[in-house]
Amino acid sequence: MKHIAIALLCLTAALVNSSQAQDAPQMDLPRVKLSAGMHLIDAQVAATIEQRSTGLMFRRDMPQSEGMLFVFEQASVQCFWMKNTLLPLTAAFVANDGTIVNLADMKPRTTESHCSKEPVRYVLEMNQGWFGKKGIKTGFKLGGPPFETK
């Protein structure tokens, strides 16, 4: 009976810790420097399923020169939504070579789906309005290590 009680206590602690982690923003992801013409971007890299699933959820603010780069194993049509995301964001759907395929403004706390117009391996989320203020549109090419040919 004592072993069952200890096991239940451990399970409860694990569930509490995992639910707390799901309600907190992820701030400790690896980072990569990207360029958009003369503009530099400090992007957190979400490369695992768990990192991509959490994305920028629960963030209350984000500096203007920061964003999050979602990296997928292979190119496919990528769709994003904002159910637990508190910030208005713009998603840039990006081809292997860094070319922006399309941009989508996304409203916070919605389940509206925003998809790439063609298969992509990368999605860069920035504060809404950042791309427009910099004059960056569909067809613009981003620079940085992920987009360099190997």
Coordinates of N, CA and C in Angstrom, one line a residue:
M1 N 0.8 -1.2 0.0 CA 0.0 0.0 0.0 C 0.9 1.3 0.0
K2 N 2.0 1.2 0.8 CA 2.9 2.3 0.8 C 3.5 2.6 -0.5
H3 N 3.8 1.6 -1.3 CA 4.4 1.8 -2.7 C 3.4 2.4 -3.6
I4 N 2.1 2.0 -3.5 CA 1.1 2.6 -4.3 C 0.9 4.1 -4.0
A5 N 0.9 4.4 -2.7 CA 0.8 5.8 -2.3 C 2.0 6.7 -2.9
I6 N 3.2 6.1 -2.8 CA 4.4 6.8 -3.3 C 4.3 7.0 -4.8
A7 N 3.9 6.0 -5.5 CA 3.7 6.0 -7.0 C 2.7 7.1 -7.4
L8 N 1.5 7.1 -6.7 CA 0.5 8.1 -6.9 C 1.0 9.5 -6.7
L9 N 1.8 9.7 -5.6 CA 2.4 11.0 -5.3 C 3.3 11.4 -6.4
C10 N 4.2 10.5 -6.9 CA 5.1 10.8 -7.9 C 4.4 11.2 -9.2
L11 N 3.3 10.4 -9.5 CA 2.5 10.7 -10.7 C 1.8 12.0 -10.7
T12 N 1.3 12.4 -9.5 CA 0.6 13.7 -9.3 C 1.6 14.8 -9.5
A13 N 2.8 14.6 -8.9 CA 3.9 15.7 -9.1 C 4.3 15.8 -10.5
A14 N 4.4 14.7 -11.2 CA 4.8 14.8 -12.6 C 3.7 15.5 -13.5
L15 N 2.4 15.2 -13.2 CA 1.3 15.8 -13.9 C 1.3 17.3 -13.6
V16 N 1.5 17.7 -12.4 CA 1.5 19.1 -12.0 C 2.6 19.8 -12.7
N17 N 3.8 19.3 -12.7 CA 4.9 19.9 -13.4 C 4.7 20.0 -14.9
S18 N 4.2 19.0 -15.5 CA 3.9 19.1 -17.0 C 2.9 20.1 -17.3
S19 N 1.8 20.2 -16.5 CA 0.8 21.2 -16.8 C 1.3 22.6 -16.5
Q20 N 2.2 22.8 -15.6 CA 2.8 24.1 -15.4 C 3.7 24.4 -16.5
A21 N 4.4 23.5 -17.0 CA 5.3 23.7 -18.2 C 4.5 24.1 -19.4
Q22 N 3.3 23.5 -19.6 CA 2.5 23.8 -20.7 C 1.9 25.2 -20.7
D23 N 1.8 25.8 -19.5 CA 1.3 27.1 -19.3 C 2.3 28.2 -19.3
A24 N 3.6 27.9 -19.5 CA 4.6 28.8 -19.4 C 5.3 29.0 -20.8
P25 N 5.8 30.2 -21.1 CA 6.5 30.3 -22.4 C 7.8 29.6 -22.4
Q26 N 8.2 29.2 -23.6 CA 9.6 28.6 -23.7 C 10.5 29.7 -24.1
M27 N 11.5 29.9 -23.2 CA 12.4 31.1 -23.4 C 13.8 30.6 -23.6
D28 N 14.1 29.3 -23.4 CA 15.5 28.9 -23.4 C 15.9 28.0 -24.7
L29 N 15.2 28.3 -25.8 CA 15.5 27.5 -27.0 C 16.8 28.0 -27.6
P30 N 17.5 27.2 -28.4 CA 18.6 27.7 -29.2 C 18.2 28.9 -30.0
R31 N 19.2 29.7 -30.4 CA 19.0 30.9 -31.2 C 19.8 30.9 -32.5
V32 N 19.3 31.6 -33.5 CA 20.1 31.7 -34.7 C 19.9 33.2 -35.2
K33 N 20.9 33.7 -35.8 CA 20.9 35.1 -36.3 C 20.5 34.9 -37.8
L34 N 19.4 35.7 -38.2 CA 18.9 35.7 -39.5 C 19.0 37.2 -40.0
S35 N 19.0 37.3 -41.3 CA 19.0 38.7 -41.9 C 17.8 38.8 -42.9
A36 N 17.3 40.0 -42.9 CA 16.2 40.3 -43.9 C 16.7 41.7 -44.5
G37 N 17.6 41.5 -45.5 CA 18.2 42.7 -46.0 C 19.2 43.2 -45.0
M38 N 19.0 44.5 -44.6 CA 19.9 45.1 -43.6 C 19.4 44.9 -42.2
H39 N 18.2 44.2 -42.0 CA 17.6 44.0 -40.7 C 18.1 42.7 -40.2
L40 N 18.5 42.7 -38.9 CA 18.9 41.4 -38.2 C 17.8 40.9 -37.3
I41 N 17.6 39.6 -37.3 CA 16.6 38.9 -36.5 C 17.3 38.0 -35.6
D42 N 17.0 38.0 -34.3 CA 17.5 37.1 -33.3 C 16.3 36.1 -33.1
A43 N 16.4 34.9 -33.7 CA 15.3 33.9 -33.7 C 15.6 32.8 -32.8
Q44 N 14.6 32.5 -32.0 CA 14.6 31.2 -31.2 C 14.3 30.1 -32.3
V45 N 14.9 28.9 -32.1 CA 14.7 27.9 -33.0 C 13.9 26.8 -32.4
A46 N 12.7 26.5 -33.0 CA 11.8 25.4 -32.5 C 12.0 24.3 -33.5
A47 N 12.7 23.3 -33.2 CA 13.1 22.2 -34.1 C 12.5 20.9 -33.8
T48 N 12.0 20.7 -32.5 CA 11.4 19.4 -32.1 C 9.9 19.5 -32.2
I49 N 9.2 18.4 -32.2 CA 7.8 18.4 -32.2 C 7.2 19.2 -30.9
E50 N 7.8 19.0 -29.8 CA 7.4 19.6 -28.6 C 7.6 21.1 -28.7
Q51 N 8.8 21.5 -29.1 CA 9.1 23.0 -29.3 C 8.2 23.6 -30.2
R52 N 7.9 23.0 -31.4 CA 7.0 23.6 -32.4 C 5.6 23.6 -31.9
S53 N 5.2 22.6 -31.1 CA 3.8 22.6 -30.6 C 3.6 23.8 -29.6
T54 N 4.6 24.1 -28.8 CA 4.5 25.2 -27.8 C 4.7 26.6 -28.5
G55 N 5.7 26.6 -29.4 CA 5.9 27.9 -30.2 C 6.0 29.1 -29.3
L56 N 5.3 30.1 -29.6 CA 5.3 31.4 -28.8 C 4.1 31.5 -27.9
M57 N 3.5 30.4 -27.6 CA 2.3 30.4 -26.7 C 2.8 31.0 -25.3
F58 N 1.8 31.7 -24.7 CA 2.0 32.2 -23.4 C 3.0 33.4 -23.2
R59 N 3.6 33.8 -24.3 CA 4.5 35.0 -24.3 C 3.6 36.2 -24.2
R60 N 4.0 37.1 -23.3 CA 3.2 38.4 -23.1 C 3.8 39.5 -23.9
D61 N 5.1 39.4 -24.3 CA 5.8 40.3 -25.1 C 7.0 39.7 -25.8
M62 N 7.5 40.4 -26.8 CA 8.6 39.9 -27.6 C 9.3 41.1 -28.2
P63 N 10.6 41.3 -28.0 CA 11.3 42.4 -28.6 C 11.1 42.5 -30.1
Q64 N 11.1 43.7 -30.7 CA 10.9 43.8 -32.1 C 11.8 43.1 -33.0
S65 N 13.1 42.9 -32.6 CA 14.1 42.2 -33.4 C 14.1 40.7 -33.2
E66 N 13.2 40.2 -32.4 CA 13.2 38.8 -32.1 C 12.0 38.1 -32.8
G67 N 12.2 36.8 -33.0 CA 11.1 36.0 -33.6 C 11.4 34.5 -33.2
M68 N 10.6 33.7 -33.9 CA 10.8 32.2 -33.7 C 10.8 31.6 -35.0
L69 N 11.8 30.8 -35.3 CA 12.0 30.0 -36.5 C 11.6 28.6 -36.2
F70 N 10.5 28.1 -36.9 CA 10.1 26.7 -36.8 C 10.7 26.0 -37.9
V71 N 11.4 24.9 -37.6 CA 12.2 24.1 -38.5 C 11.5 22.7 -38.6
F72 N 11.2 22.3 -39.8 CA 10.6 21.0 -40.0 C 11.5 20.1 -40.7
E73 N 11.4 18.8 -40.5 CA 12.3 17.8 -41.1 C 12.2 17.8 -42.7
Q74 N 11.0 18.0 -43.2 CA 10.9 18.0 -44.7 C 9.9 19.1 -45.1
A75 N 10.0 19.5 -46.3 CA 9.0 20.5 -46.8 C 7.6 19.9 -46.9
S76 N 6.6 20.6 -46.4 CA 5.2 20.2 -46.6 C 4.4 21.5 -46.4
V77 N 3.1 21.4 -46.7 CA 2.3 22.5 -46.4 C 2.2 22.6 -44.9
Q78 N 2.5 23.8 -44.3 CA 2.5 24.0 -42.9 C 1.3 24.9 -42.5
C79 N 0.6 24.6 -41.5 CA -0.5 25.4 -41.0 C -0.3 25.7 -39.5
F80 N -0.6 27.0 -39.2 CA -0.4 27.5 -37.8 C -1.7 28.1 -37.3
W81 N -1.9 28.0 -36.0 CA -3.1 28.7 -35.4 C -2.6 29.3 -34.1
M82 N -3.4 30.0 -33.4 CA -3.0 30.9 -32.3 C -3.8 30.7 -31.0
K83 N -4.3 29.5 -30.7 CA -5.2 29.4 -29.6 C -4.7 29.9 -28.3
N84 N -3.5 29.5 -27.9 CA -2.9 30.0 -26.6 C -1.8 31.0 -26.8
T85 N -1.8 31.7 -27.9 CA -0.8 32.7 -28.2 C -1.4 34.1 -27.9
L86 N -0.7 34.9 -27.1 CA -1.2 36.1 -26.6 C -0.9 37.3 -27.5
L87 N 0.1 37.2 -28.3 CA 0.6 38.3 -29.2 C 0.1 38.2 -30.6
P88 N -0.2 39.3 -31.2 CA -0.5 39.3 -32.6 C 0.8 39.0 -33.4
L89 N 0.8 38.1 -34.3 CA 2.0 37.7 -35.0 C 1.8 37.6 -36.5
T90 N 2.9 37.7 -37.2 CA 2.8 37.4 -38.7 C 3.7 36.2 -38.9
A91 N 3.2 35.3 -39.6 CA 4.0 34.1 -40.0 C 4.5 34.2 -41.4
A92 N 5.8 34.1 -41.6 CA 6.4 34.0 -42.9 C 6.7 32.6 -43.2
F93 N 6.1 32.1 -44.3 CA 6.3 30.7 -44.7 C 7.5 30.7 -45.7
V94 N 8.5 30.0 -45.3 CA 9.8 30.2 -46.0 C 10.3 28.9 -46.6
A95 N 10.7 29.0 -47.9 CA 11.3 27.9 -48.7 C 12.7 27.6 -48.2
N96 N 13.2 26.4 -48.6 CA 14.6 26.0 -48.3 C 15.7 27.0 -48.5
D97 N 15.5 27.8 -49.5 CA 16.6 28.8 -49.8 C 16.4 30.1 -49.1
G98 N 15.4 30.3 -48.3 CA 15.1 31.5 -47.5 C 14.1 32.4 -48.2
T99 N 13.5 32.0 -49.3 CA 12.5 32.9 -50.0 C 11.2 32.8 -49.3
I100 N 10.6 33.9 -49.0 CA 9.3 34.0 -48.3 C 8.2 33.6 -49.4
V101 N 7.5 32.5 -49.1 CA 6.5 32.0 -50.0 C 5.2 32.8 -49.8
N102 N 4.8 33.0 -48.6 CA 3.7 33.9 -48.3 C 3.7 34.3 -46.8
L103 N 3.0 35.4 -46.5 CA 2.9 35.9 -45.2 C 1.5 35.8 -44.7
A104 N 1.3 35.6 -43.4 CA -0.1 35.6 -42.9 C -0.1 36.3 -41.5
D105 N -1.0 37.3 -41.4 CA -1.2 37.9 -40.1 C -2.1 37.1 -39.3
M106 N -1.8 36.9 -38.0 CA -2.5 35.9 -37.2 C -3.0 36.7 -35.9
K107 N -4.3 36.5 -35.6 CA -4.8 37.1 -34.4 C -4.6 36.2 -33.2
P108 N -4.3 36.9 -32.1 CA -4.1 36.1 -30.8 C -5.4 35.3 -30.4
R109 N -5.2 34.2 -29.7 CA -6.2 33.4 -29.1 C -7.3 33.0 -30.1
T110 N -6.9 32.6 -31.3 CA -7.9 32.1 -32.2 C -7.5 30.7 -32.7
T111 N -8.4 30.0 -33.3 CA -8.1 28.7 -33.9 C -8.2 28.8 -35.4
E112 N -8.2 30.0 -35.9 CA -8.2 30.1 -37.4 C -6.9 29.6 -37.9
S113 N -6.9 28.8 -38.9 CA -5.7 28.2 -39.5 C -5.1 29.0 -40.6
H114 N -3.8 29.2 -40.6 CA -3.0 30.0 -41.6 C -2.0 29.0 -42.2
C115 N -2.1 28.8 -43.5 CA -1.2 27.8 -44.1 C -0.3 28.4 -45.2
S116 N 0.8 27.6 -45.4 CA 1.7 28.0 -46.5 C 1.0 27.7 -47.8
K117 N 1.3 28.5 -48.9 CA 0.7 28.3 -50.2 C 1.4 27.2 -51.0
E118 N 2.5 26.7 -50.4 CA 3.2 25.6 -51.0 C 4.1 24.9 -49.9
P119 N 4.6 23.8 -50.2 CA 5.4 23.1 -49.2 C 6.6 23.9 -48.8
V120 N 6.8 24.1 -47.4 CA 8.0 24.8 -46.9 C 8.6 24.0 -45.7
R121 N 9.9 24.2 -45.4 CA 10.5 23.6 -44.2 C 10.6 24.6 -43.1
Y122 N 10.4 25.9 -43.3 CA 10.6 26.9 -42.3 C 9.4 27.8 -42.2
V123 N 9.1 28.2 -40.9 CA 8.1 29.3 -40.7 C 8.8 30.2 -39.7
L124 N 8.8 31.5 -40.0 CA 9.3 32.5 -39.1 C 8.2 33.4 -38.6
E125 N 8.0 33.4 -37.3 CA 7.0 34.2 -36.7 C 7.7 35.4 -36.1
M126 N 7.1 36.6 -36.4 CA 7.5 37.9 -35.9 C 6.3 38.6 -35.3
N127 N 6.6 39.7 -34.6 CA 5.5 40.6 -34.1 C 4.7 41.1 -35.4
Q128 N 3.4 41.1 -35.3 CA 2.6 41.6 -36.4 C 3.0 43.0 -36.8
G129 N 3.2 43.2 -38.0 CA 3.6 44.5 -38.5 C 5.1 44.7 -38.8
W130 N 5.9 43.8 -38.2 CA 7.3 43.9 -38.4 C 7.7 43.8 -39.9
F131 N 7.2 42.8 -40.6 CA 7.6 42.6 -42.0 C 7.1 43.8 -42.8
G132 N 5.9 44.3 -42.6 CA 5.4 45.4 -43.3 C 6.2 46.7 -43.1
K133 N 6.6 46.9 -41.9 CA 7.4 48.1 -41.5 C 8.7 48.1 -42.2
K134 N 9.3 46.9 -42.5 CA 10.6 46.8 -43.1 C 10.5 46.6 -44.6
G135 N 9.3 46.6 -45.1 CA 9.1 46.5 -46.6 C 9.3 45.1 -47.1
I136 N 9.2 44.1 -46.2 CA 9.5 42.7 -46.6 C 8.2 42.0 -47.0
K137 N 8.2 41.5 -48.2 CA 7.0 40.9 -48.8 C 7.3 39.5 -49.3
T138 N 6.2 38.9 -49.9 CA 6.4 37.6 -50.5 C 7.4 37.7 -51.6
G139 N 8.3 36.7 -51.7 CA 9.4 36.7 -52.7 C 10.7 37.2 -52.2
F140 N 10.7 37.9 -51.0 CA 11.9 38.4 -50.4 C 12.7 37.2 -49.9
K141 N 14.0 37.3 -49.9 CA 14.9 36.2 -49.5 C 15.6 36.6 -48.2
L142 N 15.4 35.7 -47.2 CA 16.0 35.8 -45.9 C 17.4 35.2 -46.0
G143 N 18.3 35.6 -45.1 CA 19.6 35.0 -45.0 C 19.9 34.4 -43.7
G144 N 20.8 33.5 -43.6 CA 21.2 32.9 -42.3 C 21.6 31.5 -42.5
P145 N 22.2 30.9 -41.5 CA 22.6 29.5 -41.6 C 21.6 28.5 -42.1
P146 N 20.3 28.6 -41.7 CA 19.4 27.5 -42.1 C 19.2 27.5 -43.6
F147 N 19.4 28.7 -44.3 CA 19.1 28.8 -45.7 C 20.3 28.7 -46.6
E148 N 21.4 28.5 -46.0 CA 22.6 28.4 -46.8 C 22.7 27.0 -47.4
T149 N 23.1 26.9 -48.7 CA 23.2 25.6 -49.4 C 24.4 24.9 -48.8
K150 N 24.2 23.6 -48.8 CA 25.2 22.7 -48.2 C 25.9 21.9 -49.3

